[in-house]
mmCIF file of C-alpha atoms in Angstrom:
data_model
loop_
_atom_site.group_PDB
_atom_site.id
_atom_site.type_symbol
_atom_site.label_atom_id
_atom_site.label_comp_id
_atom_site.label_asym_id
_atom_site.label_seq_id
_atom_site.Cartn_x
_atom_site.Cartn_y
_atom_site.Cartn_z
ATOM 1 C CA UNK A 1 40.844 -127.508 -50.486
ATOM 2 C CA UNK A 2 44.066 -128.682 -48.460
ATOM 3 C CA UNK A 3 45.274 -132.929 -48.699
ATOM 4 C CA UNK A 4 47.465 -134.134 -45.953
ATOM 5 C CA UNK A 5 50.407 -136.772 -46.718
ATOM 6 C CA UNK A 6 48.554 -140.272 -49.075
ATOM 7 C CA UNK A 7 48.031 -143.309 -46.890
ATOM 8 C CA UNK A 8 46.629 -146.351 -47.205
ATOM 9 C CA UNK A 9 43.404 -147.985 -46.681
ATOM 10 C CA UNK A 10 41.712 -144.828 -44.971
ATOM 11 C CA UNK A 11 38.692 -144.029 -44.671
ATOM 12 C CA UNK A 12 37.026 -140.682 -45.061
ATOM 13 C CA UNK A 13 34.117 -139.251 -43.098
ATOM 14 C CA UNK A 14 32.827 -136.229 -44.449
ATOM 15 C CA UNK A 15 30.260 -133.159 -43.075
ATOM 16 C CA UNK A 16 28.597 -130.418 -44.801
ATOM 17 C CA UNK A 17 28.328 -128.379 -41.759
ATOM 18 C CA UNK A 18 30.677 -126.188 -39.789
ATOM 19 C CA UNK A 19 32.453 -128.358 -37.519
ATOM 20 C CA UNK A 20 33.309 -125.413 -35.550
ATOM 21 C CA UNK A 21 29.467 -124.537 -34.179
ATOM 22 C CA UNK A 22 29.377 -127.927 -31.527
ATOM 23 C CA UNK A 23 25.688 -129.133 -31.948
ATOM 24 C CA UNK A 24 25.312 -132.709 -31.588
ATOM 25 C CA UNK A 25 26.016 -134.271 -35.319
ATOM 26 C CA UNK A 26 29.325 -132.498 -34.921
ATOM 27 C CA UNK A 27 30.295 -134.003 -31.604
ATOM 28 C CA UNK A 28 29.799 -137.170 -32.967
ATOM 29 C CA UNK A 29 31.346 -136.793 -35.978
ATOM 30 C CA UNK A 30 34.628 -135.418 -34.525
ATOM 31 C CA UNK A 31 34.696 -138.074 -31.661
ATOM 32 C CA UNK A 32 34.799 -140.344 -34.631
ATOM 33 C CA UNK A 33 37.320 -138.787 -36.472
ATOM 34 C CA UNK A 34 38.994 -139.109 -32.863
ATOM 35 C CA UNK A 35 38.457 -141.840 -32.031
ATOM 36 C CA UNK A 36 38.830 -144.160 -35.205
ATOM 37 C CA UNK A 37 42.182 -142.367 -35.213
ATOM 38 C CA UNK A 38 43.074 -143.607 -31.745
ATOM 39 C CA UNK A 39 42.519 -147.451 -33.574
ATOM 40 C CA UNK A 40 44.653 -147.210 -36.060
ATOM 41 C CA UNK A 41 42.991 -145.904 -38.441
ATOM 42 C CA UNK A 42 43.738 -142.871 -40.866
ATOM 43 C CA UNK A 43 40.742 -140.872 -41.346
ATOM 44 C CA UNK A 44 40.476 -138.338 -44.209
ATOM 45 C CA UNK A 45 37.975 -134.945 -43.041
ATOM 46 C CA UNK A 46 35.841 -133.102 -45.523
ATOM 47 C CA UNK A 47 34.251 -130.860 -44.195
ATOM 48 C CA UNK A 48 34.149 -126.808 -43.861
ATOM 49 C CA UNK A 49 36.607 -125.526 -41.024
ATOM 50 C CA UNK A 50 38.059 -129.127 -40.914
ATOM 51 C CA UNK A 51 41.178 -127.868 -39.471
ATOM 52 C CA UNK A 52 39.661 -128.057 -35.974
ATOM 53 C CA UNK A 53 41.302 -130.859 -37.003
ATOM 54 C CA UNK A 54 44.983 -130.297 -37.843
ATOM 55 C CA UNK A 55 47.394 -132.344 -35.838
ATOM 56 C CA UNK A 56 45.672 -135.003 -34.820
ATOM 57 C CA UNK A 57 47.383 -137.976 -35.091
ATOM 58 C CA UNK A 58 46.169 -140.361 -37.820
ATOM 59 C CA UNK A 59 43.800 -137.364 -38.628
ATOM 60 C CA UNK A 60 44.314 -135.654 -42.661
ATOM 61 C CA UNK A 61 42.041 -132.803 -42.488
ATOM 62 C CA UNK A 62 40.423 -131.241 -45.975
ATOM 63 C CA UNK A 63 38.688 -127.720 -45.542
ATOM 64 C CA UNK A 64 36.285 -127.030 -48.040
ATOM 65 C CA UNK A 65 35.689 -123.492 -49.284
ATOM 66 C CA UNK A 66 32.298 -122.502 -48.521
ATOM 67 C CA UNK A 67 30.824 -120.116 -50.817
ATOM 68 C CA UNK A 68 28.486 -118.433 -47.959
ATOM 69 C CA UNK A 69 26.275 -119.529 -44.904
ATOM 70 C CA UNK A 70 22.680 -119.704 -45.054
ATOM 71 C CA UNK A 71 20.754 -116.796 -42.660
ATOM 72 C CA UNK A 72 19.370 -118.196 -39.704
ATOM 73 C CA UNK A 73 20.352 -121.937 -40.229
ATOM 74 C CA UNK A 74 23.890 -121.810 -40.006
ATOM 75 C CA UNK A 75 23.554 -124.507 -42.971
ATOM 76 C CA UNK A 76 27.235 -123.101 -44.834
ATOM 77 C CA UNK A 77 26.993 -123.625 -48.659
ATOM 78 C CA UNK A 78 29.654 -125.277 -50.487
ATOM 79 C CA UNK A 79 31.700 -123.768 -53.391
ATOM 80 C CA UNK A 80 32.099 -125.435 -56.770
ATOM 81 C CA UNK A 81 30.120 -127.916 -56.935
ATOM 82 C CA UNK A 82 31.745 -129.351 -59.915
ATOM 83 C CA UNK A 83 35.551 -128.719 -58.597
ATOM 84 C CA UNK A 84 34.832 -130.045 -55.265
ATOM 85 C CA UNK A 85 33.626 -133.703 -56.570
ATOM 86 C CA UNK A 86 37.226 -133.506 -59.331
ATOM 87 C CA UNK A 87 38.787 -133.405 -55.679
ATOM 88 C CA UNK A 88 37.076 -135.648 -53.705
ATOM 89 C CA UNK A 89 37.729 -138.705 -56.664
ATOM 90 C CA UNK A 90 40.912 -137.426 -56.184
ATOM 91 C CA UNK A 91 41.053 -137.834 -52.793
ATOM 92 C CA UNK A 92 39.377 -140.506 -52.207
ATOM 93 C CA UNK A 93 41.264 -142.409 -55.179
ATOM 94 C CA UNK A 94 45.191 -141.250 -53.905
ATOM 95 C CA UNK A 95 44.120 -142.813 -50.042
ATOM 96 C CA UNK A 96 42.592 -145.449 -50.963
ATOM 97 C CA UNK A 97 39.772 -144.982 -48.445
ATOM 98 C CA UNK A 98 38.242 -148.109 -48.503
ATOM 99 C CA UNK A 99 34.576 -146.848 -47.669
ATOM 100 C CA UNK A 100 32.837 -143.086 -47.971
ATOM 101 C CA UNK A 101 30.960 -141.785 -44.390
ATOM 102 C CA UNK A 102 28.544 -139.380 -44.625
ATOM 103 C CA UNK A 103 27.075 -137.255 -41.833
ATOM 104 C CA UNK A 104 24.945 -134.729 -43.584
ATOM 105 C CA UNK A 105 22.367 -134.657 -46.302
ATOM 106 C CA UNK A 106 23.911 -131.680 -48.356
ATOM 107 C CA UNK A 107 26.701 -131.114 -50.894
ATOM 108 C CA UNK A 108 29.036 -133.666 -49.397
ATOM 109 C CA UNK A 109 26.974 -136.346 -49.533
ATOM 110 C CA UNK A 110 25.142 -136.512 -52.549
ATOM 111 C CA UNK A 111 28.589 -136.067 -53.587
ATOM 112 C CA UNK A 112 30.242 -139.133 -52.479
ATOM 113 C CA UNK A 113 27.228 -141.012 -53.621
ATOM 114 C CA UNK A 114 28.635 -140.233 -56.985
ATOM 115 C CA UNK A 115 32.204 -140.958 -55.821
ATOM 116 C CA UNK A 116 30.828 -143.929 -54.334
ATOM 117 C CA UNK A 117 29.445 -145.257 -57.423
ATOM 118 C CA UNK A 118 32.106 -144.225 -59.719
ATOM 119 C CA UNK A 119 34.700 -145.654 -57.565
ATOM 120 C CA UNK A 120 33.505 -148.547 -56.166
ATOM 121 C CA UNK A 121 33.849 -147.456 -52.679
ATOM 122 C CA UNK A 122 30.552 -148.121 -50.460
ATOM 123 C CA UNK A 123 29.178 -145.218 -48.897
ATOM 124 C CA UNK A 124 27.623 -145.115 -45.372
ATOM 125 C CA UNK A 125 25.484 -142.402 -44.367
ATOM 126 C CA UNK A 126 25.201 -141.021 -40.204
ATOM 127 C CA UNK A 127 21.879 -140.361 -39.670
ATOM 128 C CA UNK A 128 21.606 -137.837 -36.267
ATOM 129 C CA UNK A 129 17.818 -136.363 -36.211
ATOM 130 C CA UNK A 130 15.035 -138.023 -39.111
ATOM 131 C CA UNK A 131 13.116 -136.360 -36.790
ATOM 132 C CA UNK A 132 13.186 -132.746 -38.257
ATOM 133 C CA UNK A 133 10.892 -130.066 -36.570
ATOM 134 C CA UNK A 134 10.990 -126.532 -37.714
ATOM 135 C CA UNK A 135 8.553 -123.978 -37.111
ATOM 136 C CA UNK A 136 5.533 -124.085 -38.909
ATOM 137 C CA UNK A 137 6.337 -120.341 -40.291
ATOM 138 C CA UNK A 138 8.634 -121.937 -42.948
ATOM 139 C CA UNK A 139 6.211 -123.059 -44.598
ATOM 140 C CA UNK A 140 6.055 -120.517 -47.183
ATOM 141 C CA UNK A 141 9.678 -121.309 -47.587
ATOM 142 C CA UNK A 142 9.449 -125.207 -48.720
ATOM 143 C CA UNK A 143 9.579 -124.584 -52.744
ATOM 144 C CA UNK A 144 12.707 -122.473 -52.300
ATOM 145 C CA UNK A 145 14.136 -124.557 -49.936
ATOM 146 C CA UNK A 146 13.665 -127.806 -52.136
ATOM 147 C CA UNK A 147 14.973 -125.195 -55.710
ATOM 148 C CA UNK A 148 17.701 -124.705 -53.180
ATOM 149 C CA UNK A 149 18.933 -127.817 -52.325
ATOM 150 C CA UNK A 150 18.298 -129.267 -56.250
ATOM 151 C CA UNK A 151 20.951 -125.814 -56.616
ATOM 152 C CA UNK A 152 23.997 -127.264 -53.882
ATOM 153 C CA UNK A 153 23.827 -130.717 -54.609
ATOM 154 C CA UNK A 154 22.731 -131.035 -58.444
ATOM 155 C CA UNK A 155 20.216 -133.137 -57.483
ATOM 156 C CA UNK A 156 16.082 -133.081 -57.110
ATOM 157 C CA UNK A 157 15.143 -134.471 -53.259
ATOM 158 C CA UNK A 158 12.906 -137.580 -53.340
ATOM 159 C CA UNK A 159 11.473 -140.421 -52.392
ATOM 160 C CA UNK A 160 8.907 -137.091 -50.648
ATOM 161 C CA UNK A 161 7.842 -137.901 -46.942
ATOM 162 C CA UNK A 162 4.537 -136.867 -46.074
ATOM 163 C CA UNK A 163 3.497 -137.574 -42.757
ATOM 164 C CA UNK A 164 4.716 -134.012 -41.176
ATOM 165 C CA UNK A 165 4.304 -130.419 -42.021
ATOM 166 C CA UNK A 166 5.438 -129.149 -45.707
ATOM 167 C CA UNK A 167 8.702 -128.542 -43.936
ATOM 168 C CA UNK A 168 8.853 -131.353 -41.766
ATOM 169 C CA UNK A 169 8.935 -132.931 -45.156
ATOM 170 C CA UNK A 170 11.195 -130.961 -46.800
ATOM 171 C CA UNK A 171 14.154 -131.973 -44.632
ATOM 172 C CA UNK A 172 13.322 -135.453 -43.760
ATOM 173 C CA UNK A 173 12.786 -135.929 -47.495
ATOM 174 C CA UNK A 174 15.837 -135.001 -48.126
ATOM 175 C CA UNK A 175 17.262 -136.749 -45.651
ATOM 176 C CA UNK A 176 15.467 -140.018 -47.236
ATOM 177 C CA UNK A 177 16.883 -139.035 -50.684
ATOM 178 C CA UNK A 178 20.803 -139.856 -49.120
ATOM 179 C CA UNK A 179 19.189 -142.642 -47.243
ATOM 180 C CA UNK A 180 18.109 -144.720 -49.906
ATOM 181 C CA UNK A 181 21.371 -144.119 -52.646
ATOM 182 C CA UNK A 182 23.272 -144.825 -49.431
ATOM 183 C CA UNK A 183 25.352 -149.186 -49.368
ATOM 184 C CA UNK A 184 24.703 -148.549 -45.320
ATOM 185 C CA UNK A 185 22.457 -146.326 -43.268
ATOM 186 C CA UNK A 186 23.348 -145.880 -39.409
ATOM 187 C CA UNK A 187 21.343 -145.014 -37.192
ATOM 188 C CA UNK A 188 22.685 -144.093 -33.793
ATOM 189 C CA UNK A 189 18.972 -145.148 -31.664
ATOM 190 C CA UNK A 190 16.653 -148.399 -32.686
ATOM 191 C CA UNK A 191 13.685 -145.697 -32.772
ATOM 192 C CA UNK A 192 15.356 -143.925 -35.386
ATOM 193 C CA UNK A 193 16.629 -146.796 -37.348
ATOM 194 C CA UNK A 194 13.177 -148.322 -37.173
ATOM 195 C CA UNK A 195 11.185 -144.345 -38.741
ATOM 196 C CA UNK A 196 13.501 -144.910 -41.721
ATOM 197 C CA UNK A 197 13.103 -148.884 -42.286
ATOM 198 C CA UNK A 198 8.880 -147.665 -41.744
ATOM 199 C CA UNK A 199 9.941 -144.848 -44.921
ATOM 200 C CA UNK A 200 11.353 -147.379 -47.254
ATOM 201 C CA UNK A 201 15.080 -147.376 -46.092
ATOM 202 C CA UNK A 202 16.147 -151.060 -46.203
ATOM 203 C CA UNK A 203 19.672 -151.190 -45.511
ATOM 204 C CA UNK A 204 19.608 -149.502 -41.633
ATOM 205 C CA UNK A 205 22.156 -150.859 -38.938
ATOM 206 C CA UNK A 206 22.181 -149.575 -35.400
ATOM 207 C CA UNK A 207 25.911 -147.536 -34.254
ATOM 208 C CA UNK A 208 25.752 -145.472 -31.219
ATOM 209 C CA UNK A 209 27.279 -142.439 -31.076
ATOM 210 C CA UNK A 210 30.900 -142.904 -29.639
ATOM 211 C CA UNK A 211 31.313 -141.978 -25.168
ATOM 212 C CA UNK A 212 33.179 -140.217 -23.539
ATOM 213 C CA UNK A 213 36.764 -141.530 -22.533
ATOM 214 C CA UNK A 214 34.761 -143.739 -19.043
ATOM 215 C CA UNK A 215 35.416 -140.778 -15.668
ATOM 216 C CA UNK A 216 33.113 -141.702 -13.817
ATOM 217 C CA UNK A 217 32.802 -139.348 -10.613
ATOM 218 C CA UNK A 218 31.519 -140.656 -7.038
ATOM 219 C CA UNK A 219 28.191 -140.278 -5.944
ATOM 220 C CA UNK A 220 27.305 -136.950 -4.559
ATOM 221 C CA UNK A 221 26.424 -137.157 -0.644
ATOM 222 C CA UNK A 222 24.394 -134.314 0.281
ATOM 223 C CA UNK A 223 23.142 -130.911 -1.254
ATOM 224 C CA UNK A 224 20.250 -130.207 -3.536
ATOM 225 C CA UNK A 225 19.149 -132.898 -6.107
ATOM 226 C CA UNK A 226 21.354 -131.028 -8.565
ATOM 227 C CA UNK A 227 20.475 -131.038 -12.566
ATOM 228 C CA UNK A 228 21.957 -130.976 -15.306
ATOM 229 C CA UNK A 229 19.896 -128.977 -18.141
ATOM 230 C CA UNK A 230 22.463 -128.973 -21.507
ATOM 231 C CA UNK A 231 21.413 -128.307 -25.576
ATOM 232 C CA UNK A 232 20.611 -125.941 -28.184
ATOM 233 C CA UNK A 233 17.975 -123.119 -27.426
ATOM 234 C CA UNK A 234 15.504 -124.103 -29.481
ATOM 235 C CA UNK A 235 11.435 -125.004 -29.255
ATOM 236 C CA UNK A 236 11.887 -128.570 -29.700
ATOM 237 C CA UNK A 237 14.451 -128.741 -26.593
ATOM 238 C CA UNK A 238 11.923 -127.979 -24.860
ATOM 239 C CA UNK A 239 13.747 -125.951 -21.979
ATOM 240 C CA UNK A 240 10.725 -124.202 -21.112
ATOM 241 C CA UNK A 241 9.243 -127.643 -19.741
ATOM 242 C CA UNK A 242 12.253 -128.616 -17.708
ATOM 243 C CA UNK A 243 12.156 -124.772 -16.136
ATOM 244 C CA UNK A 244 8.583 -125.193 -15.049
ATOM 245 C CA UNK A 245 8.928 -128.671 -13.310
ATOM 246 C CA UNK A 246 11.192 -126.628 -10.514
ATOM 247 C CA UNK A 247 9.620 -124.328 -10.229
ATOM 248 C CA UNK A 248 6.247 -127.341 -9.206
ATOM 249 C CA UNK A 249 8.971 -128.471 -7.618
ATOM 250 C CA UNK A 250 10.162 -125.466 -5.765
ATOM 251 C CA UNK A 251 6.005 -124.776 -4.672
ATOM 252 C CA UNK A 252 5.605 -127.836 -3.441
ATOM 253 C CA UNK A 253 8.787 -128.872 -1.226
ATOM 254 C CA UNK A 254 10.482 -126.036 -0.533
ATOM 255 C CA UNK A 255 13.455 -124.072 -2.015
ATOM 256 C CA UNK A 256 16.525 -125.235 -1.948
ATOM 257 C CA UNK A 257 15.537 -129.003 -2.705
ATOM 258 C CA UNK A 258 16.105 -129.460 -6.309
ATOM 259 C CA UNK A 259 19.147 -127.010 -8.351
ATOM 260 C CA UNK A 260 18.758 -127.076 -12.393
ATOM 261 C CA UNK A 261 22.105 -125.642 -14.200
ATOM 262 C CA UNK A 262 21.445 -124.601 -17.265
ATOM 263 C CA UNK A 263 24.461 -124.787 -19.967
ATOM 264 C CA UNK A 264 23.385 -122.603 -22.793
ATOM 265 C CA UNK A 265 21.814 -119.219 -24.103
ATOM 266 C CA UNK A 266 20.784 -117.022 -21.475
ATOM 267 C CA UNK A 267 17.480 -116.684 -19.750
ATOM 268 C CA UNK A 268 14.883 -115.000 -17.379
ATOM 269 C CA UNK A 269 16.661 -115.457 -12.961
ATOM 270 C CA UNK A 270 14.115 -117.790 -11.369
ATOM 271 C CA UNK A 271 14.473 -119.725 -7.990
ATOM 272 C CA UNK A 272 16.910 -122.470 -7.739
ATOM 273 C CA UNK A 273 17.908 -122.092 -11.446
ATOM 274 C CA UNK A 274 21.885 -121.136 -12.478
ATOM 275 C CA UNK A 275 22.190 -119.548 -16.221
ATOM 276 C CA UNK A 276 25.379 -120.494 -16.931
ATOM 277 C CA UNK A 277 25.326 -118.689 -20.584
ATOM 278 C CA UNK A 278 28.015 -120.588 -22.988
ATOM 279 C CA UNK A 279 29.572 -123.317 -21.848
ATOM 280 C CA UNK A 280 32.626 -124.726 -23.555
ATOM 281 C CA UNK A 281 31.988 -128.335 -24.572
ATOM 282 C CA UNK A 282 35.243 -129.407 -22.337
ATOM 283 C CA UNK A 283 33.367 -127.267 -19.354
ATOM 284 C CA UNK A 284 29.776 -129.696 -19.777
ATOM 285 C CA UNK A 285 31.565 -132.605 -18.192
ATOM 286 C CA UNK A 286 32.671 -131.094 -15.654
ATOM 287 C CA UNK A 287 29.204 -129.599 -14.522
ATOM 288 C CA UNK A 288 27.992 -133.184 -15.144
ATOM 289 C CA UNK A 289 30.364 -134.549 -12.712
ATOM 290 C CA UNK A 290 29.741 -131.720 -10.167
ATOM 291 C CA UNK A 291 25.370 -133.072 -10.321
ATOM 292 C CA UNK A 292 22.869 -136.376 -9.517
ATOM 293 C CA UNK A 293 21.684 -136.245 -13.092
ATOM 294 C CA UNK A 294 21.235 -134.526 -16.472
ATOM 295 C CA UNK A 295 17.911 -133.700 -17.961
ATOM 296 C CA UNK A 296 16.498 -134.570 -21.200
ATOM 297 C CA UNK A 297 12.923 -132.897 -21.918
ATOM 298 C CA UNK A 298 13.063 -132.999 -25.538
ATOM 299 C CA UNK A 299 10.038 -135.396 -27.020
ATOM 300 C CA UNK A 300 9.568 -137.190 -30.607
ATOM 301 C CA UNK A 301 13.595 -134.840 -31.731
ATOM 302 C CA UNK A 302 16.115 -136.794 -30.231
ATOM 303 C CA UNK A 303 17.347 -139.778 -31.985
ATOM 304 C CA UNK A 304 20.391 -140.158 -29.344
ATOM 305 C CA UNK A 305 21.405 -136.683 -27.539
ATOM 306 C CA UNK A 306 25.108 -136.489 -26.589
ATOM 307 C CA UNK A 307 24.700 -135.337 -23.493
ATOM 308 C CA UNK A 308 23.754 -138.511 -22.272
ATOM 309 C CA UNK A 309 26.572 -140.017 -23.384
ATOM 310 C CA UNK A 310 28.547 -137.297 -21.948
ATOM 311 C CA UNK A 311 26.463 -138.263 -18.560
ATOM 312 C CA UNK A 312 27.503 -141.819 -18.754
ATOM 313 C CA UNK A 313 30.429 -141.298 -19.114
ATOM 314 C CA UNK A 314 30.451 -140.029 -15.490
ATOM 315 C CA UNK A 315 28.428 -141.889 -13.852
ATOM 316 C CA UNK A 316 25.533 -140.342 -14.261
ATOM 317 C CA UNK A 317 21.905 -140.029 -15.183
ATOM 318 C CA UNK A 318 19.177 -139.337 -17.757
ATOM 319 C CA UNK A 319 15.993 -138.009 -16.662
ATOM 320 C CA UNK A 320 14.289 -138.411 -19.701
ATOM 321 C CA UNK A 321 11.199 -137.357 -20.568
ATOM 322 C CA UNK A 322 10.255 -139.198 -24.396
ATOM 323 C CA UNK A 323 9.196 -142.462 -23.322
ATOM 324 C CA UNK A 324 10.430 -143.781 -26.243
ATOM 325 C CA UNK A 325 13.628 -142.319 -25.977
ATOM 326 C CA UNK A 326 13.443 -143.193 -21.906
ATOM 327 C CA UNK A 327 13.083 -146.647 -23.562
ATOM 328 C CA UNK A 328 16.638 -146.265 -26.005
ATOM 329 C CA UNK A 329 18.591 -145.868 -23.076
ATOM 330 C CA UNK A 330 16.751 -148.578 -20.634
ATOM 331 C CA UNK A 331 18.122 -148.628 -17.237
ATOM 332 C CA UNK A 332 20.735 -145.697 -17.436
ATOM 333 C CA UNK A 333 17.129 -143.550 -18.441
ATOM 334 C CA UNK A 334 15.219 -142.517 -15.548
ATOM 335 C CA UNK A 335 11.710 -141.987 -17.001
ATOM 336 C CA UNK A 336 9.250 -139.359 -15.765
ATOM 337 C CA UNK A 337 5.428 -139.762 -14.994
ATOM 338 C CA UNK A 338 4.144 -137.746 -17.989
ATOM 339 C CA UNK A 339 5.606 -135.984 -21.067
ATOM 340 C CA UNK A 340 4.418 -132.062 -18.875
ATOM 341 C CA UNK A 341 6.018 -130.250 -16.685
ATOM 342 C CA UNK A 342 4.102 -131.786 -13.912
ATOM 343 C CA UNK A 343 4.853 -135.452 -14.543
ATOM 344 C CA UNK A 344 9.377 -133.415 -15.037
ATOM 345 C CA UNK A 345 8.361 -132.314 -11.128
ATOM 346 C CA UNK A 346 7.066 -135.333 -9.740
ATOM 347 C CA UNK A 347 9.596 -137.336 -10.818
ATOM 348 C CA UNK A 348 12.395 -134.863 -9.387
ATOM 349 C CA UNK A 349 10.257 -135.623 -6.025
ATOM 350 C CA UNK A 350 9.848 -139.198 -6.653
ATOM 351 C CA UNK A 351 14.320 -138.838 -6.734
ATOM 352 C CA UNK A 352 14.535 -136.021 -3.419
ATOM 353 C CA UNK A 353 12.926 -139.040 -1.510
ATOM 354 C CA UNK A 354 14.693 -142.427 -3.359
ATOM 355 C CA UNK A 355 18.653 -141.329 -3.962
ATOM 356 C CA UNK A 356 19.420 -144.859 -4.349
ATOM 357 C CA UNK A 357 17.115 -145.107 -7.432
ATOM 358 C CA UNK A 358 20.052 -142.220 -8.805
ATOM 359 C CA UNK A 359 22.607 -144.993 -7.474
ATOM 360 C CA UNK A 360 21.075 -148.165 -9.593
ATOM 361 C CA UNK A 361 20.229 -145.912 -13.297
ATOM 362 C CA UNK A 362 24.252 -144.429 -12.029
ATOM 363 C CA UNK A 363 25.676 -147.352 -12.367
ATOM 364 C CA UNK A 364 23.899 -148.588 -15.408
ATOM 365 C CA UNK A 365 24.948 -145.831 -17.528
ATOM 366 C CA UNK A 366 28.295 -146.701 -16.745
ATOM 367 C CA UNK A 367 27.459 -149.472 -18.387
ATOM 368 C CA UNK A 368 26.421 -147.895 -21.103
ATOM 369 C CA UNK A 369 28.721 -145.591 -22.030
ATOM 370 C CA UNK A 370 31.480 -148.521 -21.715
ATOM 371 C CA UNK A 371 30.247 -150.566 -24.395
ATOM 372 C CA UNK A 372 30.071 -147.574 -26.562
ATOM 373 C CA UNK A 373 33.530 -146.186 -25.968
ATOM 374 C CA UNK A 374 36.376 -146.297 -29.168
ATOM 375 C CA UNK A 375 36.975 -149.606 -29.798
ATOM 376 C CA UNK A 376 33.832 -151.381 -29.691
ATOM 377 C CA UNK A 377 32.860 -148.726 -32.389
ATOM 378 C CA UNK A 378 35.849 -149.520 -34.926
ATOM 379 C CA UNK A 379 34.726 -153.092 -34.475
ATOM 380 C CA UNK A 380 30.993 -152.340 -35.333
ATOM 381 C CA UNK A 381 31.895 -150.372 -38.185
ATOM 382 C CA UNK A 382 34.621 -152.336 -39.320
ATOM 383 C CA UNK A 383 32.016 -155.109 -40.566
ATOM 384 C CA UNK A 384 29.370 -152.477 -41.405
ATOM 385 C CA UNK A 385 31.456 -151.140 -43.603
ATOM 386 C CA UNK A 386 32.457 -155.054 -44.781
ATOM 387 C CA UNK A 387 28.060 -155.391 -45.467
ATOM 388 C CA UNK A 388 27.504 -151.896 -46.754
ATOM 389 C CA UNK A 389 30.739 -153.344 -49.638
ATOM 390 C CA UNK A 390 28.818 -156.731 -49.748
ATOM 391 C CA UNK A 391 25.099 -154.521 -50.909
ATOM 392 C CA UNK A 392 27.397 -152.455 -52.694
ATOM 393 C CA UNK A 393 28.276 -155.029 -55.130
ATOM 394 C CA UNK A 394 24.888 -157.294 -55.228
ATOM 395 C CA UNK A 395 23.029 -152.984 -56.471
ATOM 396 C CA UNK A 396 25.488 -152.899 -58.368
ATOM 397 C CA UNK A 397 23.789 -154.811 -61.584
ATOM 398 C CA UNK A 398 20.998 -153.204 -60.801
ATOM 399 C CA UNK A 399 21.708 -149.651 -60.583
ATOM 400 C CA UNK A 400 23.326 -150.488 -65.013
ATOM 401 C CA UNK A 401 20.557 -151.981 -65.845
ATOM 402 C CA UNK A 402 18.572 -148.534 -64.706
ATOM 403 C CA UNK A 403 20.499 -146.244 -66.202
ATOM 404 C CA UNK A 404 20.600 -148.893 -69.939
#
């Protein structure tokens, strides 16, 4: 580990995931670190590849050593768990950390719980998805996954979640293991907060991820309805639903009326679709600004997809298949007539006939993004740290009684 200069009154952000792989959780984590630093906070960032933030004013990056990465899932397994906790305890004391905010469920998250309890520092967990959807082919590996969780964290996962497939249950149990012990749990969305509360997590607070700086792009005056799909090429993101919807629109209205830009991996060529391959994060915004809207085709998986915030900050709405997620975004989202390709296609055809609907949603999108800039986020987090600190004080006698 490599630390920085001592600073008083810092907040520590911790994440088990590699920050060089820019999934939604990593993007939200990096945006929060930079956003809080912009607001004058000292932010101690502890994560694999924390050096990606080296040189950012206000941020103290602390890289943790990775023993190996779990094949297939890309999860870094951190080296020397005991030494890691000793070093984290030293860092927390040296920087007078007033709160530890974790963005994962594994080694660093469990270490934060132990350090927070030992040093009377509140621990807040940001849950990025409680809606894990892993392949059922992995069900046979559940005992190994639970044993490995114990091996890398030193804790057996509990309480047990039982509402899905064996592998999804195991993953959601790992989330609950930290959530039920944290002093506060932060959910970027109201619908995920409700799901956590239903599982007995009684200290859940809604706190949105930070949106990009407002850069509303001018409305497009002509040309086909231009859409962007940007996400991991994973089954739960349901790219095929978006592609099938484009096929249906093209078959019904003719070619050239709608065009989908896909940022991600490779795919078979398709009419009215451009596959851009892997697009760097700073170029996704330009792709969105040149479009009319983004398409989010997942169902029952997403919490607050970062592509939505990317779109809203540029004055672009989101066409959202998941009715729960569409409700979450309010007027900034355009819900579809159904959750399948036919329902999405029908809604896209509706937009071809009513561009004014896009303009109304675009105005709401800017408002949504404005409320989720770094300044209001920092103010809300400050309040939630105080709430977590008070809860920690209330729980301390109870926890001590349980141990005795």
